[in-house]
Every structure is written in C-alpha cells, then in structure tokens.
C-alpha cells in the first residue's frame, strides 16, 4: 500500500480535542488506502517546560539526561494519538524513536539521524497495523542513549521517515495554512504560495521564516521528498497548503518569491586589523570555535597595511564573540584598533530562483530602499538571494516596500 507521512506540530496536538481532530484527518487518509506514519510533536509549550525543569535542576546539565527529559513530551502525544485512533477503530500503535529504531549520532540535543530501519514498521504494517504513530524529535545513539534532534526536530523526523519508507508525500500540519511571500503580520499583502522550490524554502527557513526546521528541508531536497505545509485547523482538501518541491515542478513563478527578515542581528566591526595572509583565519577561527554563527562578512580596502573587517551575527551571540576576539588579542593572535558593535540592525532578504536568469533585482531592491530613505549597512548576495543589513527600526518598512516593488501579492 502507498505510504503517507503526516506530521502534527505542537499546536495541532495541544490537547485531547485537537488530538481527536488530528486523528480524524489521519482516518480520512487511511480510508483512502494509505498506510500512514504519523509523527507527533509534544503538546505546545511542553518542550519549553521540560527544558526549563532541566535548567532549574542542574544549570550545567548532563546532555544525556537533558535528552531523556526533553524527549518525553513526544512520548505522551504518541501514546495518546494511538489510543485516539484505536477508539476510532483504526489499527494503530505508538513507537518511540529507539523502538523503530531511529539511529542518530551521539551529539546530544543536536543529534543527526544516521538511518531509520523500516523493517519493524513494515512487519507490523504487514500484520494489519494501518497507522504507526512515531514520537518525533528523538532517536537512539550508538551508545544506546536517547537523543534529540534540536528544537523543531520533529519536522526532520517526518522527512527522514518519508525518505526511508519512500512515502508518496510528507504532510506537515501546523498552525499556519502554508508558506507566505512574507510574514503576514508585517505585510497585509502577503500571499500564500501554492508551491515553493526546496532551495527557496531553505533560504526562507534559515532566514527566520520559522515554518520548518532547516534541516528537514535539506533532507527533503536531498531525497526529493514532496513536502506539504498545511493547517490542521482548516477544511481538509487535496490542494491545501504549500507544496515544497523541486523547481522543475513549478510552472509559474515570480523572479522574487519571498521577502524574509531576521530581526535580531548585530554588526561588529574590527577597526585597523593587519591586512596580511591568515588574518581572516585568525579572526573567524576563534569565533567559530566559540560557537558564533557569523553570517555576512566584509573586508574593506586597506591603507598602509591595515584594514577594517565587519561581520554580522545574532545579537545574543555578541558577548560570546567579543570574548573570543579579546581572548585572541590576549593570546597575541590578532590585534585591532577598536571594536565597534551595532546591536540594533536587522537583515532583510529577497529570495527567488528566478534571480538566476534575471538581472536587475539587486538594483531594484536598492532603489526601493533609497526611495524609503533607508540606509544599507552591509550587502550580501548568493545565486538566489540578496540580503541587506539595515537599522532595525526600518525593518517592517523595508519588508513592506520590497514586497510591493516586486509585486509579490500577484501570481507571476
Ligand atoms: N517538541 C520539540 C520542540 O518543541 C520538537 C518539535 O516540536 O519539533 O522543539
Ligand atoms: Mg515546528
């Protein structure tokens, strides 16, 4: 029988009523003839609560026990979902990660899936089970300990199961009805996309459109898993939501597909660093070791053998970055004149695979920002993305103006 993966996020299993509602959707797919793998998140808010308890108990916690505690929210919803389905006379049972098993690395709290053995599940489907309810977000390490996949990780569980079992599709049920051209809370003209390419979704996911865990999109792209994002609160229909798929499957599209933003960025500038071989390595090596996610980087032209180096990172990593740089100075590995920190910037990006074949997008973006009187502090581009760093107070304005200028409210 064809296999379908259906993933329900925290708000879709937030209480028994919602679990019942989700189970009804599963029942509809079972009636169509699918064997279904349901991946559940913990009830919304549960994982945060568990994380809080761990921190209160032990500030410098043992990551293995963190995973033992934090993975438990999904065990509850998996069992409840299986019970609910059984109440509806749908043959279902729950599976924790280790029972499948979902084998992962031993990087506790940020483990990666190594492989999923489908044999146990397939055997049970062969015996008449119609729904396997799997606890998302968790797996088992080579040492036999419970692991978790990082926050939002049950999206990745879902895609990994779809790949491993060759599912027809992976439906991600959430509290929004799809992927939008931008955040509807910022632009009232934001439009739901029917389809979006993996590459675009990756850019949007990592740029702060928090619909899907980034790694789940990477995995979907690698294994060509059709991913559908849809709301569990709206009427069920076959073309609801947004399909994340290969670009060949998208007929019509605008040059720019979406405007993404990331509010909490900081810009750090090292004034007067020596312009010589190895200087970038000496600066960014320690930053990466300190766990700072450096995003944009610019190096100015140099004068008298000295240059300025600017980079951006999330605001909550500024203190860590500053310490790493000062330690590098103390160790005699770098020296600079001054460190200037601008903690009040935001990143706004235009994303679209159409940019590969059409020029002028950057120019139009810069003109639009100029017309709004918004100063650009840093620019970075890739094949399908142009990002600018601007003062945070203009972020909303920039998003709206760019959404307007690229006419994203209209279908291409
Ligand atoms: N419950 C986990 C979290 O809140 C995993 C997930 O929901 O995807 O991060
Ligand atoms: Mg999520």
Tab-separated table of N, CA, C and O in Angstrom, residues 33-152:
chain	number	residue	atom	x	y	z
A	33	UNK	N	-6.803	4.432	1.626
A	33	UNK	CA	-5.955	3.289	1.301
A	33	UNK	C	-4.491	3.452	1.669
A	33	UNK	O	-3.679	2.575	1.363
A	34	UNK	N	-4.128	4.550	2.295
A	34	UNK	CA	-2.737	4.736	2.703
A	34	UNK	C	-2.415	3.987	3.996
A	34	UNK	O	-3.261	3.892	4.890
A	35	UNK	N	-1.194	3.464	4.068
A	35	UNK	CA	-0.602	3.148	5.360
A	35	UNK	C	0.025	4.467	5.834
A	35	UNK	O	0.752	5.105	5.073
A	36	UNK	N	-0.263	4.854	7.051
A	36	UNK	CA	0.151	6.196	7.476
A	36	UNK	C	1.175	6.123	8.597
A	36	UNK	O	1.026	5.341	9.543
A	37	UNK	N	2.210	6.951	8.466
A	37	UNK	CA	3.129	7.158	9.581
A	37	UNK	C	2.837	8.545	10.120
A	37	UNK	O	2.958	9.541	9.411
A	38	UNK	N	2.380	8.585	11.351
A	38	UNK	CA	2.085	9.874	11.974
A	38	UNK	C	3.273	10.232	12.861
A	38	UNK	O	3.698	9.423	13.685
A	39	UNK	N	3.803	11.421	12.657
A	39	UNK	CA	4.880	11.901	13.528
A	39	UNK	C	4.283	12.994	14.403
A	39	UNK	O	3.668	13.928	13.882
A	40	UNK	N	4.438	12.876	15.695
A	40	UNK	CA	3.884	13.913	16.574
A	40	UNK	C	4.976	14.689	17.299
A	40	UNK	O	6.022	14.154	17.657
A	41	UNK	N	4.671	15.979	17.512
A	41	UNK	CA	5.438	16.826	18.425
A	41	UNK	C	4.855	16.655	19.819
A	41	UNK	O	3.812	16.019	19.987
A	42	UNK	N	5.504	17.262	20.776
A	42	UNK	CA	4.933	17.363	22.117
A	42	UNK	C	3.807	18.398	22.087
A	42	UNK	O	3.746	19.227	21.183
A	43	UNK	N	2.898	18.337	23.063
A	43	UNK	CA	1.870	19.374	23.172
A	43	UNK	C	2.567	20.739	23.248
A	43	UNK	O	3.623	20.860	23.870
A	44	UNK	N	1.965	21.768	22.630
A	44	UNK	CA	2.670	23.051	22.556
A	44	UNK	C	3.004	23.558	23.963
A	44	UNK	O	2.196	23.463	24.882
A	45	UNK	N	4.190	24.071	24.105
A	45	UNK	CA	4.647	24.576	25.403
A	45	UNK	C	5.320	23.516	26.262
A	45	UNK	O	6.064	23.843	27.188
A	46	UNK	N	5.072	22.249	25.958
A	46	UNK	CA	5.582	21.172	26.810
A	46	UNK	C	7.113	21.118	26.787
A	46	UNK	O	7.762	21.014	27.829
A	47	UNK	N	7.673	21.170	25.582
A	47	UNK	CA	9.134	21.045	25.496
A	47	UNK	C	9.819	22.192	26.234
A	47	UNK	O	10.805	21.990	26.939
A	48	UNK	N	9.264	23.405	26.103
A	48	UNK	CA	9.834	24.539	26.836
A	48	UNK	C	9.804	24.279	28.331
A	48	UNK	O	10.753	24.589	29.049
A	49	UNK	N	8.699	23.719	28.794
A	49	UNK	CA	8.575	23.441	30.222
A	49	UNK	C	9.641	22.439	30.658
A	49	UNK	O	10.313	22.621	31.685
A	50	UNK	N	9.813	21.388	29.860
A	50	UNK	CA	10.796	20.357	30.198
A	50	UNK	C	12.212	20.934	30.199
A	50	UNK	O	13.012	20.653	31.097
A	51	UNK	N	12.496	21.760	29.187
A	51	UNK	CA	13.820	22.398	29.117
A	51	UNK	C	14.045	23.244	30.373
A	51	UNK	O	15.122	23.221	30.985
A	52	UNK	N	12.997	23.957	30.784
A	52	UNK	CA	13.084	24.792	31.987
A	52	UNK	C	13.379	23.955	33.230
A	52	UNK	O	14.215	24.333	34.059
A	53	UNK	N	12.701	22.847	33.352
A	53	UNK	CA	12.919	21.977	34.520
A	53	UNK	C	14.354	21.481	34.591
A	53	UNK	O	14.958	21.424	35.661
A	54	UNK	N	14.889	21.116	33.434
A	54	UNK	CA	16.274	20.630	33.410
A	54	UNK	C	17.212	21.741	33.890
A	54	UNK	O	18.059	21.526	34.756
A	55	UNK	N	17.019	22.936	33.365
A	55	UNK	CA	17.890	24.056	33.727
A	55	UNK	C	17.801	24.404	35.204
A	55	UNK	O	18.797	24.730	35.844
A	56	UNK	N	16.579	24.304	35.763
A	56	UNK	CA	16.403	24.614	37.183
A	56	UNK	C	17.064	23.571	38.075
A	56	UNK	O	17.567	23.880	39.148
A	57	UNK	N	17.029	22.333	37.599
A	57	UNK	CA	17.598	21.256	38.403
A	57	UNK	C	19.118	21.296	38.385
A	57	UNK	O	19.773	21.067	39.394
A	58	UNK	N	19.657	21.609	37.203
A	58	UNK	CA	21.095	21.487	37.034
A	58	UNK	C	21.553	22.443	35.933
A	58	UNK	O	21.380	22.158	34.763
A	59	UNK	N	22.117	23.585	36.341
A	59	UNK	CA	22.500	24.587	35.329
A	59	UNK	C	23.509	24.029	34.321
A	59	UNK	O	23.408	24.313	33.136
A	60	UNK	N	24.471	23.260	34.787
A	60	UNK	CA	25.435	22.662	33.853
A	60	UNK	C	25.067	21.202	33.678
A	60	UNK	O	25.750	20.303	34.138
A	61	UNK	N	23.952	20.980	32.984
A	61	UNK	CA	23.382	19.634	32.975
A	61	UNK	C	24.144	18.643	32.103
A	61	UNK	O	24.850	19.022	31.174
A	62	UNK	N	23.954	17.387	32.406
A	62	UNK	CA	24.434	16.260	31.608
A	62	UNK	C	23.502	16.158	30.391
A	62	UNK	O	22.299	15.926	30.527
A	63	UNK	N	24.068	16.355	29.203
A	63	UNK	CA	23.239	16.434	27.995
A	63	UNK	C	22.451	15.145	27.741
A	63	UNK	O	21.384	15.169	27.134
A	64	UNK	N	22.940	14.024	28.246
A	64	UNK	CA	22.214	12.759	28.038
A	64	UNK	C	20.917	12.754	28.840
A	64	UNK	O	19.890	12.268	28.376
A	65	UNK	N	20.985	13.342	30.033
A	65	UNK	CA	19.764	13.398	30.842
A	65	UNK	C	18.822	14.486	30.336
A	65	UNK	O	17.607	14.359	30.418
A	66	UNK	N	19.402	15.571	29.812
A	66	UNK	CA	18.572	16.590	29.156
A	66	UNK	C	17.713	15.905	28.093
A	66	UNK	O	16.493	16.071	28.046
A	67	UNK	N	18.339	15.101	27.250
A	67	UNK	CA	17.592	14.432	26.185
A	67	UNK	C	16.563	13.451	26.741
A	67	UNK	O	15.456	13.321	26.201
A	68	UNK	N	16.928	12.766	27.839
A	68	UNK	CA	15.982	11.819	28.439
A	68	UNK	C	14.710	12.551	28.881
A	68	UNK	O	13.589	12.066	28.690
A	69	UNK	N	14.894	13.747	29.442
A	69	UNK	CA	13.744	14.512	29.932
A	69	UNK	C	12.987	15.164	28.769
A	69	UNK	O	11.765	15.033	28.639
A	70	UNK	N	13.738	15.859	27.932
A	70	UNK	CA	13.126	16.718	26.925
A	70	UNK	C	12.418	15.915	25.826
A	70	UNK	O	11.461	16.389	25.211
A	71	UNK	N	12.851	14.677	25.606
A	71	UNK	CA	12.216	13.849	24.577
A	71	UNK	C	10.858	13.311	25.036
A	71	UNK	O	10.094	12.786	24.234
A	72	UNK	N	10.564	13.444	26.333
A	72	UNK	CA	9.403	12.727	26.866
A	72	UNK	C	8.063	13.312	26.413
A	72	UNK	O	7.051	12.614	26.395
A	73	UNK	N	8.038	14.604	26.073
A	73	UNK	CA	6.774	15.212	25.647
A	73	UNK	C	6.167	14.491	24.454
A	73	UNK	O	4.945	14.305	24.355
A	74	UNK	N	7.018	14.048	23.552
A	74	UNK	CA	6.554	13.347	22.349
A	74	UNK	C	6.031	11.955	22.674
A	74	UNK	O	5.165	11.434	21.977
A	75	UNK	N	6.575	11.342	23.740
A	75	UNK	CA	6.083	10.001	24.109
A	75	UNK	C	4.618	10.069	24.500
A	75	UNK	O	3.828	9.177	24.181
A	76	UNK	N	4.265	11.137	25.213
A	76	UNK	CA	2.888	11.302	25.677
A	76	UNK	C	1.931	11.458	24.494
A	76	UNK	O	0.925	10.752	24.377
A	77	UNK	N	2.268	12.356	23.569
A	77	UNK	CA	1.347	12.593	22.446
A	77	UNK	C	1.280	11.377	21.510
A	77	UNK	O	0.227	11.112	20.933
A	78	UNK	N	2.391	10.648	21.392
A	78	UNK	CA	2.364	9.457	20.518
A	78	UNK	C	1.388	8.424	21.082
A	78	UNK	O	0.543	7.876	20.354
A	79	UNK	N	1.478	8.184	22.394
A	79	UNK	CA	0.567	7.218	23.007
A	79	UNK	C	-0.880	7.677	22.923
A	79	UNK	O	-1.789	6.892	22.589
A	80	UNK	N	-1.108	8.955	23.194
A	80	UNK	CA	-2.489	9.463	23.165
A	80	UNK	C	-3.070	9.402	21.748
A	80	UNK	O	-4.246	9.068	21.563
A	81	UNK	N	-2.241	9.714	20.770
A	81	UNK	CA	-2.716	9.657	19.377
A	81	UNK	C	-3.066	8.217	18.989
A	81	UNK	O	-4.102	7.965	18.349
A	82	UNK	N	-2.225	7.275	19.401
A	82	UNK	CA	-2.505	5.864	19.077
A	82	UNK	C	-3.812	5.428	19.739
A	82	UNK	O	-4.664	4.780	19.110
A	83	UNK	N	-3.992	5.820	21.003
A	83	UNK	CA	-5.234	5.471	21.704
A	83	UNK	C	-6.452	6.068	21.005
A	83	UNK	O	-7.483	5.416	20.848
A	84	UNK	N	-6.321	7.333	20.590
A	84	UNK	CA	-7.437	8.007	19.933
A	84	UNK	C	-7.811	7.293	18.634
A	84	UNK	O	-8.987	7.089	18.326
A	85	UNK	N	-6.788	6.891	17.874
A	85	UNK	CA	-7.048	6.180	16.623
A	85	UNK	C	-7.711	4.835	16.904
A	85	UNK	O	-8.649	4.432	16.208
A	86	UNK	N	-7.239	4.155	17.933
A	86	UNK	CA	-7.853	2.866	18.289
A	86	UNK	C	-9.330	3.049	18.635
A	86	UNK	O	-10.172	2.240	18.257
A	87	UNK	N	-9.637	4.162	19.318
A	87	UNK	CA	-11.037	4.471	19.645
A	87	UNK	C	-11.882	4.600	18.383
A	87	UNK	O	-13.091	4.397	18.409
A	88	UNK	N	-11.227	5.010	17.297
A	88	UNK	CA	-11.934	5.175	16.020
A	88	UNK	C	-11.862	3.891	15.190
A	88	UNK	O	-12.140	3.906	13.989
A	89	UNK	N	-11.419	2.804	15.814
A	89	UNK	CA	-11.277	1.517	15.131
A	89	UNK	C	-10.232	1.522	14.020
A	89	UNK	O	-10.336	0.754	13.061
A	90	UNK	N	-9.260	2.405	14.140
A	90	UNK	CA	-8.133	2.376	13.206
A	90	UNK	C	-6.998	1.622	13.893
A	90	UNK	O	-6.572	2.021	14.978
A	91	UNK	N	-6.508	0.519	13.301
A	91	UNK	CA	-5.410	-0.223	13.932
A	91	UNK	C	-4.144	0.635	13.982
A	91	UNK	O	-3.552	0.936	12.942
A	92	UNK	N	-3.768	1.024	15.185
A	92	UNK	CA	-2.627	1.934	15.346
A	92	UNK	C	-1.835	1.549	16.571
A	92	UNK	O	-2.377	0.970	17.507
A	93	UNK	N	-0.539	1.844	16.556
A	93	UNK	CA	0.245	1.735	17.783
A	93	UNK	C	1.317	2.813	17.795
A	93	UNK	O	1.662	3.384	16.753
A	94	UNK	N	1.826	3.093	18.969
A	94	UNK	CA	2.852	4.140	19.077
A	94	UNK	C	4.241	3.520	19.039
A	94	UNK	O	4.424	2.347	19.370
A	95	UNK	N	5.207	4.347	18.618
A	95	UNK	CA	6.613	3.929	18.561
A	95	UNK	C	7.475	5.064	19.108
A	95	UNK	O	7.373	6.202	18.654
A	96	UNK	N	8.329	4.740	20.047
A	96	UNK	CA	9.349	5.709	20.430
A	96	UNK	C	10.529	5.533	19.476
A	96	UNK	O	10.655	4.505	18.807
A	97	UNK	N	11.391	6.536	19.423
A	97	UNK	CA	12.489	6.505	18.456
A	97	UNK	C	13.300	5.216	18.512
A	97	UNK	O	13.582	4.587	17.485
A	98	UNK	N	13.669	4.800	19.722
A	98	UNK	CA	14.544	3.628	19.856
A	98	UNK	C	13.868	2.345	19.424
A	98	UNK	O	14.516	1.357	19.096
A	99	UNK	N	12.529	2.325	19.431
A	99	UNK	CA	11.824	1.094	19.078
A	99	UNK	C	11.801	0.853	17.578
A	99	UNK	O	11.627	-0.281	17.136
A	100	UNK	N	11.969	1.942	16.806
A	100	UNK	CA	11.855	1.765	15.341
A	100	UNK	C	13.023	0.934	14.772
A	100	UNK	O	12.743	-0.085	14.097
A	101	UNK	N	14.304	1.173	14.988
A	101	UNK	CA	14.886	2.323	15.646
A	101	UNK	C	15.254	3.457	14.670
A	101	UNK	O	15.517	3.221	13.503
A	102	UNK	N	15.286	4.679	15.260
A	102	UNK	CA	15.825	5.849	14.569
A	102	UNK	C	17.242	6.026	15.112
A	102	UNK	O	17.411	6.454	16.255
A	103	UNK	N	18.243	5.628	14.336
A	103	UNK	CA	19.616	5.731	14.829
A	103	UNK	C	20.174	7.116	14.543
A	103	UNK	O	20.019	7.638	13.444
A	104	UNK	N	20.807	7.688	15.564
A	104	UNK	CA	21.358	9.041	15.415
A	104	UNK	C	22.814	9.067	15.875
A	104	UNK	O	23.308	8.105	16.456
A	105	UNK	N	23.446	10.205	15.647
A	105	UNK	CA	24.767	10.448	16.217
A	105	UNK	C	24.606	10.614	17.730
A	105	UNK	O	23.486	10.714	18.230
A	106	UNK	N	25.716	10.698	18.441
A	106	UNK	CA	25.586	10.901	19.887
A	106	UNK	C	25.724	12.364	20.298
A	106	UNK	O	25.973	12.658	21.462
A	107	UNK	N	25.542	13.290	19.348
A	107	UNK	CA	25.579	14.711	19.692
A	107	UNK	C	24.276	15.073	20.399
A	107	UNK	O	23.306	15.524	19.773
A	108	UNK	N	24.246	14.876	21.707
A	108	UNK	CA	23.011	15.081	22.459
A	108	UNK	C	22.490	16.504	22.312
A	108	UNK	O	23.260	17.443	22.305
A	109	UNK	N	21.182	16.607	22.163
A	109	UNK	CA	20.412	17.839	21.961
A	109	UNK	C	20.536	18.413	20.542
A	109	UNK	O	19.771	19.302	20.176
A	110	UNK	N	21.471	17.914	19.765
A	110	UNK	CA	21.562	18.347	18.354
A	110	UNK	C	21.948	17.158	17.478
A	110	UNK	O	22.708	17.304	16.522
A	111	UNK	N	21.429	15.998	17.804
A	111	UNK	CA	21.834	14.793	17.077
A	111	UNK	C	21.327	14.820	15.632
A	111	UNK	O	20.345	15.486	15.318
A	112	UNK	N	22.038	14.090	14.790
A	112	UNK	CA	21.596	13.926	13.397
A	112	UNK	C	21.166	12.487	13.181
A	112	UNK	O	21.765	11.571	13.736
A	113	UNK	N	20.182	12.316	12.339
A	113	UNK	CA	19.725	10.961	12.046
A	113	UNK	C	20.732	10.270	11.147
A	113	UNK	O	21.149	10.823	10.126
A	114	UNK	N	21.165	9.074	11.528
A	114	UNK	CA	22.077	8.288	10.691
A	114	UNK	C	21.280	7.381	9.770
A	114	UNK	O	21.504	7.339	8.579
A	115	UNK	N	20.346	6.639	10.353
A	115	UNK	CA	19.449	5.868	9.496
A	115	UNK	C	18.213	5.410	10.255
A	115	UNK	O	18.186	5.401	11.488
A	116	UNK	N	17.208	5.077	9.474
A	116	UNK	CA	15.959	4.574	10.032
A	116	UNK	C	15.744	3.196	9.418
A	116	UNK	O	15.716	3.066	8.192
A	117	UNK	N	15.631	2.181	10.258
A	117	UNK	CA	15.371	0.843	9.711
A	117	UNK	C	13.875	0.636	9.601
A	117	UNK	O	13.176	0.670	10.608
A	118	UNK	N	13.371	0.437	8.386
A	118	UNK	CA	11.918	0.314	8.209
A	118	UNK	C	11.375	-1.078	8.541
A	118	UNK	O	10.164	-1.258	8.588
A	119	UNK	N	12.267	-2.045	8.815
A	119	UNK	CA	11.818	-3.445	8.909
A	119	UNK	C	10.736	-3.684	9.966
A	119	UNK	O	9.726	-4.348	9.688
A	120	UNK	N	10.957	-3.163	11.174
A	120	UNK	CA	9.965	-3.384	12.239
A	120	UNK	C	8.605	-2.803	11.867
A	120	UNK	O	7.560	-3.425	12.072
A	121	UNK	N	8.638	-1.569	11.317
A	121	UNK	CA	7.375	-0.929	10.929
A	121	UNK	C	6.698	-1.731	9.820
A	121	UNK	O	5.494	-2.004	9.880
A	122	UNK	N	7.485	-2.123	8.816
A	122	UNK	CA	6.905	-2.826	7.674
A	122	UNK	C	6.280	-4.143	8.122
A	122	UNK	O	5.205	-4.534	7.659
A	123	UNK	N	6.966	-4.830	9.058
A	123	UNK	CA	6.426	-6.098	9.544
A	123	UNK	C	5.056	-5.869	10.177
A	123	UNK	O	4.104	-6.627	9.929
A	124	UNK	N	4.930	-4.793	10.966
A	124	UNK	CA	3.647	-4.521	11.629
A	124	UNK	C	2.574	-4.094	10.616
A	124	UNK	O	1.410	-4.439	10.749
A	125	UNK	N	2.986	-3.310	9.616
A	125	UNK	CA	2.015	-2.975	8.564
A	125	UNK	C	1.532	-4.268	7.904
A	125	UNK	O	0.355	-4.426	7.602
A	126	UNK	N	2.466	-5.208	7.705
A	126	UNK	CA	2.115	-6.498	7.110
A	126	UNK	C	1.099	-7.270	7.948
A	126	UNK	O	0.281	-8.026	7.423
A	127	UNK	N	1.147	-7.031	9.263
A	127	UNK	CA	0.218	-7.740	10.151
A	127	UNK	C	-1.104	-6.997	10.335
A	127	UNK	O	-1.915	-7.379	11.177
A	128	UNK	N	-1.286	-5.888	9.613
A	128	UNK	CA	-2.580	-5.219	9.689
A	128	UNK	C	-2.577	-3.861	10.378
A	128	UNK	O	-3.582	-3.164	10.388
A	129	UNK	N	-1.442	-3.463	10.957
A	129	UNK	CA	-1.379	-2.104	11.509
A	129	UNK	C	-1.568	-1.117	10.354
A	129	UNK	O	-1.002	-1.318	9.275
A	130	UNK	N	-2.388	-0.096	10.554
A	130	UNK	CA	-2.592	0.893	9.482
A	130	UNK	C	-1.905	2.211	9.786
A	130	UNK	O	-1.638	3.013	8.900
A	131	UNK	N	-1.668	2.476	11.061
A	131	UNK	CA	-1.008	3.739	11.416
A	131	UNK	C	0.084	3.470	12.446
A	131	UNK	O	-0.161	2.841	13.478
A	132	UNK	N	1.293	3.929	12.131
A	132	UNK	CA	2.378	3.905	13.116
A	132	UNK	C	2.530	5.329	13.629
A	132	UNK	O	2.812	6.244	12.859
A	133	UNK	N	2.275	5.519	14.911
A	133	UNK	CA	2.430	6.862	15.472
A	133	UNK	C	3.817	6.943	16.100
A	133	UNK	O	4.104	6.255	17.083
A	134	UNK	N	4.680	7.749	15.514
A	134	UNK	CA	6.067	7.799	15.959
A	134	UNK	C	6.331	9.101	16.706
A	134	UNK	O	5.945	10.181	16.244
A	135	UNK	N	6.970	8.997	17.852
A	135	UNK	CA	7.373	10.192	18.598
A	135	UNK	C	8.446	10.919	17.809
A	135	UNK	O	9.502	10.357	17.524
A	136	UNK	N	8.178	12.167	17.441
A	136	UNK	CA	9.143	12.940	16.670
A	136	UNK	C	10.298	13.390	17.552
A	136	UNK	O	10.284	13.204	18.773
A	137	UNK	N	11.324	13.966	16.909
A	137	UNK	CA	12.349	14.725	17.647
A	137	UNK	C	13.358	13.835	18.372
A	137	UNK	O	14.313	14.329	18.935
A	138	UNK	N	13.183	12.519	18.371
A	138	UNK	CA	14.054	11.681	19.206
A	138	UNK	C	14.615	10.484	18.456
A	138	UNK	O	14.085	10.047	17.437
A	139	UNK	N	15.705	9.957	18.971
A	139	UNK	CA	16.312	8.764	18.404
A	139	UNK	C	17.177	8.098	19.453
A	139	UNK	O	17.051	8.389	20.649
A	140	UNK	N	18.044	7.210	18.980
A	140	UNK	CA	18.903	6.497	19.910
A	140	UNK	C	20.341	6.556	19.384
A	140	UNK	O	20.584	6.437	18.181
A	141	UNK	N	21.280	6.797	20.296
A	141	UNK	CA	22.686	6.954	19.902
A	141	UNK	C	23.348	5.582	19.783
A	141	UNK	O	22.804	4.587	20.263
A	142	UNK	N	24.531	5.524	19.181
A	142	UNK	CA	25.250	4.248	19.101
A	142	UNK	C	25.487	3.661	20.490
A	142	UNK	O	25.607	2.446	20.638
A	143	UNK	N	25.547	4.524	21.516
A	143	UNK	CA	25.747	4.036	22.883
A	143	UNK	C	24.454	3.561	23.516
A	143	UNK	O	24.434	3.149	24.685
A	144	UNK	N	23.350	3.667	22.780
A	144	UNK	CA	22.078	3.200	23.322
A	144	UNK	C	21.365	4.215	24.193
A	144	UNK	O	20.422	3.889	24.916
A	145	UNK	N	21.786	5.498	24.127
A	145	UNK	CA	21.104	6.535	24.899
A	145	UNK	C	20.096	7.274	24.019
A	145	UNK	O	20.256	7.345	22.802
A	146	UNK	N	19.057	7.842	24.677
A	146	UNK	CA	18.056	8.629	23.945
A	146	UNK	C	18.681	9.953	23.507
A	146	UNK	O	19.368	10.603	24.293
A	147	UNK	N	18.419	10.334	22.264
A	147	UNK	CA	18.931	11.619	21.763
A	147	UNK	C	17.770	12.469	21.265
A	147	UNK	O	16.686	11.944	21.000
A	148	UNK	N	18.007	13.786	21.145
A	148	UNK	CA	17.030	14.636	20.462
A	148	UNK	C	17.718	15.399	19.335
A	148	UNK	O	18.943	15.531	19.313
A	149	UNK	N	16.890	15.890	18.409
A	149	UNK	CA	17.402	16.390	17.126
A	149	UNK	C	17.507	17.902	17.041
A	149	UNK	O	17.672	18.431	15.957
A	150	UNK	N	17.385	18.604	18.177
A	150	UNK	CA	17.378	20.064	18.107
A	150	UNK	C	15.951	20.555	18.022
A	150	UNK	O	15.067	19.861	17.498
A	151	UNK	N	15.713	21.785	18.528
A	151	UNK	CA	14.353	22.306	18.589
A	151	UNK	C	13.717	22.317	17.203
A	151	UNK	O	14.362	22.640	16.216
A	152	UNK	N	12.472	21.955	17.160
A	152	UNK	CA	11.771	21.869	15.877
A	152	UNK	C	12.090	20.586	15.124
A	152	UNK	O	11.706	20.409	13.963
